[in-house]
Each structure stands twice: as C-alpha cells, then as structure tokens.
PDB file of C-alpha atoms in Angstrom:
ATOM      1  CA  MET V1452       0.178   0.286   0.111  1.00  0.00           C
ATOM      2  CA  PHE V1453       2.752   2.773   0.580  1.00  0.00           C
ATOM      3  CA  GLY V1454       4.515   1.611  -2.599  1.00  0.00           C
ATOM      4  CA  PHE V1455       1.027   1.961  -4.354  1.00  0.00           C
ATOM      5  CA  PHE V1456       0.468   5.376  -2.620  1.00  0.00           C
ATOM      6  CA  LEU V1457       4.630   7.073  -2.997  1.00  0.00           C
ATOM      7  CA  LEU V1458       5.170   5.590  -6.471  1.00  0.00           C
ATOM      8  CA  GLY V1459       1.866   7.191  -7.431  1.00  0.00           C
ATOM      9  CA  ILE V1460       2.708  10.720  -6.207  1.00  0.00           C
ATOM     10  CA  ILE V1461       6.052  10.320  -7.800  1.00  0.00           C
ATOM     11  CA  VAL V1462       4.350   9.832 -11.450  1.00  0.00           C
ATOM     12  CA  SER V1463       1.790  12.589 -10.795  1.00  0.00           C
ATOM     13  CA  PHE V1464       4.641  15.026  -9.041  1.00  0.00           C
ATOM     14  CA  LEU V1465       5.953  14.757 -12.784  1.00  0.00           C
ATOM     15  CA  LEU V1466       3.156  15.020 -15.078  1.00  0.00           C
ATOM     16  CA  ILE V1467       2.331  18.495 -12.909  1.00  0.00           C
ATOM     17  CA  PHE V1468       5.471  19.697 -15.008  1.00  0.00           C
ATOM     18  CA  LEU V1469       5.984  17.632 -17.419  1.00  0.00           C
ATOM     19  CA  SER V1470       2.918  17.868 -18.711  1.00  0.00           C
ATOM     20  CA  PRO V1471       3.091  21.107 -20.898  1.00  0.00           C
ATOM     21  CA  LEU V1472       5.575  18.843 -23.739  1.00  0.00           C
ATOM     22  CA  VAL V1473       2.372  17.249 -24.742  1.00  0.00           C
ATOM     23  CA  LEU V1474       1.413  20.747 -26.568  1.00  0.00           C
ATOM     24  CA  LEU V1475       5.263  19.819 -28.834  1.00  0.00           C
ATOM     25  CA  SER V1476       4.556  16.940 -30.323  1.00  0.00           C
ATOM     26  CA  ARG V1477       1.407  14.001 -30.222  1.00  0.00           C
ATOM     27  CA  TRP V1478       4.144  11.728 -29.748  1.00  0.00           C
ATOM     28  CA  TYR V1479       4.734  12.877 -26.291  1.00  0.00           C
ATOM     29  CA  SER V1480       0.780  12.491 -25.849  1.00  0.00           C
ATOM     30  CA  TYR V1481       0.840   9.247 -25.877  1.00  0.00           C
ATOM     31  CA  HIS V1482       3.342   7.763 -23.483  1.00  0.00           C
ATOM     32  CA  PHE V1483       2.075  10.759 -21.250  1.00  0.00           C
ATOM     33  CA  VAL V1484      -1.057   8.444 -21.490  1.00  0.00           C
ATOM     34  CA  THR V1485       0.099   5.301 -20.644  1.00  0.00           C
ATOM     35  CA  PHE V1486       2.658   7.426 -17.763  1.00  0.00           C
ATOM     36  CA  ALA V1487      -1.174   8.792 -16.834  1.00  0.00           C
ATOM     37  CA  PHE V1488      -3.204   5.767 -16.623  1.00  0.00           C
ATOM     38  CA  ILE V1489      -0.262   3.950 -14.021  1.00  0.00           C
ATOM     39  CA  SER V1490      -0.168   6.902 -11.713  1.00  0.00           C
ATOM     40  CA  ALA V1491      -4.050   5.986 -11.829  1.00  0.00           C
ATOM     41  CA  LEU V1492      -3.731   2.625 -11.402  1.00  0.00           C
ATOM     42  CA  LEU V1493      -1.310   3.663  -8.026  1.00  0.00           C
ATOM     43  CA  ASN V1494      -3.563   5.841  -6.789  1.00  0.00           C
ATOM     44  CA  PHE V1495      -6.678   3.798  -6.738  1.00  0.00           C
ATOM     45  CA  ALA V1496      -4.649   0.348  -6.148  1.00  0.00           C
ATOM     46  CA  GLY V1497      -3.268   2.134  -3.081  1.00  0.00           C
ATOM     47  CA  SER V1498      -6.426   3.445  -2.005  1.00  0.00           C
ATOM     48  CA  ALA V1499      -8.662  -0.134  -2.607  1.00  0.00           C
ATOM     49  CA  THR V1500      -6.035  -1.275  -0.418  1.00  0.00           C
ATOM     50  CA  ALA V1501      -6.226   1.428   2.187  1.00  0.00           C
ATOM     51  CA  THR V1502      -9.467   0.618   2.117  1.00  0.00           C
ATOM     52  CA  ALA V1503      -9.583  -3.246   2.682  1.00  0.00           C
ATOM     53  CA  MET V1504      -6.754  -3.397   5.168  1.00  0.00           C
ATOM     54  CA  TYR V1505      -8.286  -0.597   7.631  1.00  0.00           C
ATOM     55  CA  VAL V1506     -12.109  -1.471   6.873  1.00  0.00           C
ATOM     56  CA  VAL V1507     -10.709  -5.759   8.361  1.00  0.00           C
ATOM     57  CA  PHE V1508      -9.160  -4.067  11.518  1.00  0.00           C
ATOM     58  CA  GLN V1509     -12.139  -2.431  12.690  1.00  0.00           C
ATOM     59  CA  ARG V1510     -13.887  -5.171  12.119  1.00  0.00           C
ATOM     60  CA  VAL V1511     -11.363  -7.523  13.652  1.00  0.00           C
ATOM     61  CA  ILE V1512     -10.625  -5.098  16.845  1.00  0.00           C
ATOM     62  CA  THR V1513     -14.190  -4.257  17.572  1.00  0.00           C
ATOM     63  CA  SER V1514     -15.257  -8.002  17.354  1.00  0.00           C
ATOM     64  CA  GLN V1515     -12.790  -8.616  20.356  1.00  0.00           C
ATOM     65  CA  LYS V1516     -15.697  -7.546  23.207  1.00  0.00           C
ATOM     66  CA  GLU V1517     -13.375  -9.774  25.776  1.00  0.00           C
ATOM     67  CA  LEU V1518     -10.577  -7.242  24.768  1.00  0.00           C
ATOM     68  CA  ASN V1519     -12.780  -3.436  25.133  1.00  0.00           C
ATOM     69  CA  ILE V1520     -10.893  -1.611  22.766  1.00  0.00           C
ATOM     70  CA  GLY V1521     -13.413   0.159  19.357  1.00  0.00           C
ATOM     71  CA  ALA V1522     -12.224   1.618  16.292  1.00  0.00           C
ATOM     72  CA  LYS V1523     -13.205   3.805  14.450  1.00  0.00           C
ATOM     73  CA  LEU V1524     -13.058   4.480  11.123  1.00  0.00           C
ATOM     74  CA  GLY V1525     -11.620   7.932   9.684  1.00  0.00           C
ATOM     75  CA  GLY V1526     -13.692   9.729   7.184  1.00  0.00           C
ATOM     76  CA  THR V1527     -12.416  12.848   6.924  1.00  0.00           C
ATOM     77  CA  ILE V1528      -8.517  10.739   5.953  1.00  0.00           C
ATOM     78  CA  PHE V1529     -10.997   8.372   3.139  1.00  0.00           C
ATOM     79  CA  ALA V1530     -12.709  10.751   1.901  1.00  0.00           C
ATOM     80  CA  PHE V1531      -8.626  12.602   1.047  1.00  0.00           C
ATOM     81  CA  MET V1532      -7.852   9.462  -0.121  1.00  0.00           C
ATOM     82  CA  TRP V1533      -9.870   8.645  -3.039  1.00  0.00           C
ATOM     83  CA  LEU V1534     -10.536  12.159  -3.544  1.00  0.00           C
ATOM     84  CA  GLY V1535      -7.045  12.221  -4.383  1.00  0.00           C
ATOM     85  CA  THR V1536      -8.266   8.371  -6.642  1.00  0.00           C
ATOM     86  CA  VAL V1537     -10.584  10.636  -8.305  1.00  0.00           C
ATOM     87  CA  PHE V1538      -8.484  12.835  -9.347  1.00  0.00           C
ATOM     88  CA  SER V1539      -5.797  10.994 -10.706  1.00  0.00           C
ATOM     89  CA  ILE V1540      -8.519   8.926 -12.929  1.00  0.00           C
ATOM     90  CA  ALA V1541      -9.537  12.722 -14.256  1.00  0.00           C
ATOM     91  CA  GLY V1542      -5.831  13.666 -14.764  1.00  0.00           C
ATOM     92  CA  TRP V1543      -5.289  10.400 -17.142  1.00  0.00           C
ATOM     93  CA  ALA V1544      -9.170  11.124 -19.156  1.00  0.00           C
ATOM     94  CA  VAL V1545      -8.180  14.199 -19.818  1.00  0.00           C
ATOM     95  CA  HIS V1546      -4.467  13.396 -21.199  1.00  0.00           C
ATOM     96  CA  LEU V1547      -6.413  10.954 -22.929  1.00  0.00           C
ATOM     97  CA  HIS V1548      -8.507  13.235 -24.589  1.00  0.00           C
ATOM     98  CA  LEU V1549      -5.541  14.994 -25.377  1.00  0.00           C
ATOM     99  CA  ALA V1550      -4.251  12.111 -27.289  1.00  0.00           C
ATOM    100  CA  ILE V1551      -6.953  10.637 -29.174  1.00  0.00           C
ATOM    101  CA  VAL V1552      -9.976  13.430 -29.581  1.00  0.00           C
ATOM    102  CA  SER V1553      -8.302  16.218 -30.120  1.00  0.00           C
ATOM    103  CA  ARG V1554      -4.746  15.313 -31.474  1.00  0.00           C
ATOM    104  CA  ARG V1555      -5.971  16.668 -34.846  1.00  0.00           C
ATOM    105  CA  LYS V1556      -6.592  20.324 -33.131  1.00  0.00           C
ATOM    106  CA  HIS V1557      -3.499  21.072 -31.437  1.00  0.00           C
ATOM    107  CA  HIS V1558      -0.374  18.913 -33.582  1.00  0.00           C
ATOM    108  CA  ASP V1559       0.116  19.776 -37.221  1.00  0.00           C
ATOM    109  CA  THR V1560       1.882  17.058 -39.757  1.00  0.00           C
ATOM    110  CA  ARG V1561       4.668  19.030 -41.365  1.00  0.00           C
ATOM    111  CA  LYS V1562       2.796  18.778 -44.837  1.00  0.00           C
ATOM    112  CA  GLU V1563       0.197  20.602 -42.979  1.00  0.00           C
ATOM    113  CA  ARG V1564       2.319  23.476 -41.576  1.00  0.00           C
ATOM    114  CA  LYS V1565       3.932  23.787 -44.599  1.00  0.00           C
ATOM    115  CA  GLU V1566       0.815  23.853 -46.088  1.00  0.00           C
ATOM    116  CA  ARG V1567      -0.346  27.171 -44.482  1.00  0.00           C
ATOM    117  CA  LYS V1568       2.725  28.729 -44.352  1.00  0.00           C
ATOM    118  CA  GLU V1569       2.455  28.612 -48.468  1.00  0.00           C
ATOM    119  CA  GLU V1570      -1.281  29.892 -48.072  1.00  0.00           C
ATOM    120  CA  ARG V1571      -0.144  32.718 -46.499  1.00  0.00           C
ATOM    121  CA  GLU V1572       3.187  33.763 -47.925  1.00  0.00           C
ATOM    122  CA  LYS V1573       0.627  34.281 -51.360  1.00  0.00           C
ATOM    123  CA  GLU V1574      -2.156  35.911 -48.970  1.00  0.00           C
ATOM    124  CA  GLU V1575       0.173  38.656 -47.504  1.00  0.00           C
ATOM    125  CA  GLY V1576       2.353  38.181 -51.031  1.00  0.00           C
ATOM    126  CA  LYS V1577       5.656  37.695 -50.023  1.00  0.00           C
ATOM    127  CA  THR V1578       8.569  36.458 -52.061  1.00  0.00           C
ATOM    128  CA  GLY V1579      10.580  33.379 -51.720  1.00  0.00           C
ATOM    129  CA  ARG V1580      13.010  35.896 -49.765  1.00  0.00           C
ATOM    130  CA  ARG V1581      14.005  34.873 -45.668  1.00  0.00           C
ATOM    131  CA  CYS V1582      13.979  38.766 -44.315  1.00  0.00           C
ATOM    132  CA  PRO V1583      10.028  39.800 -45.035  1.00  0.00           C
ATOM    133  CA  GLN V1584      10.049  43.312 -46.318  1.00  0.00           C
ATOM    134  CA  LEU V1585       9.950  46.185 -43.007  1.00  0.00           C
ATOM    135  CA  PRO V1586       6.829  47.748 -41.722  1.00  0.00           C
ATOM    136  CA  ARG V1587       5.878  51.029 -42.903  1.00  0.00           C
ATOM    137  CA  PHE V1588       6.107  53.020 -39.693  1.00  0.00           C
ATOM    138  CA  TRP V1589       9.872  51.405 -39.922  1.00  0.00           C
ATOM    139  CA  ARG V1590      11.167  51.849 -42.742  1.00  0.00           C
ATOM    140  CA  ARG V1591      12.808  55.075 -43.220  1.00  0.00           C
ATOM    141  CA  ARG V1592      11.582  58.318 -45.004  1.00  0.00           C
ATOM    142  CA  VAL V1593      13.767  59.416 -48.065  1.00  0.00           C
ATOM    143  CA  GLU V1594      12.605  63.448 -48.049  1.00  0.00           C
ATOM    144  CA  THR V1595      13.060  64.423 -52.273  1.00  0.00           C
TER     145      THR V1595
END
C-alpha cells in the first residue's frame, strides 16, 4: 500500500511539470497517457488496499469484546484519499482526450504546417525572400 501511494505520488508530481511537453508533439501525448494511467492505477490500488485493510482491522478490533477496545474509521482521511484517486483518474482522462480526440486540433504534421505557411505567403504577397519587408512605420523616409 505504501509503495503504491509513493510511486503514484512520484509519477503524478512528474506529470504536473512535464505535461506542457504534450503540446509539442502528438507522440508525447501517447507516452503521457501511459504514465497517467500508471499513476491512476497505482493510486487506485493504494486506496483500495487501504480501505480494505482498515475496514478489516476495524471489524477485527471491535469484534473482541473481552479486550474492551473500539475502533472507528476516519471519514476525512478516506475522503481525501479517494478524492486524490478520482483526480488522478480525471488527469488520465484529460491526457487520453488530448492524445486521441483532439490531436488534429493541436498537432499539425510538417506537411500541413508547410502548406499553411505557403498559403499565408501567397495571401500576403511575399516572395521567397527569407527576410520579410519591414513595416511601413519602421522604414526610413527619404525626402526628395
């Protein structure tokens, strides 16, 4: 249980800071879907294991009447634990959406980028020069 939570937290922490890489290439998205799924799975396994263990412990401890010991499950910690699992699964769903559903919107192929660039150049009347013309307000006025 501790190992599941620890690995899930580490993977989630790394995904927080590395997720902007998804915008660079659609191939990164597929890898992030895998890591987000692993994080969600680890968090779910840790939460399920903790819930099962504590419910069993509570029942065993309270079943021994001669020991005069009572046990109560803390609802706050279980809500916190399962809320983290739900957010981890939601993060996986967002990465899955970015990789599969909206990949055409965010990621163009080289050919599409080149075609769009050529269309823009035709519309603006640019030639094949590498340096674009300066805007009018930057040009020097030559008085004749």
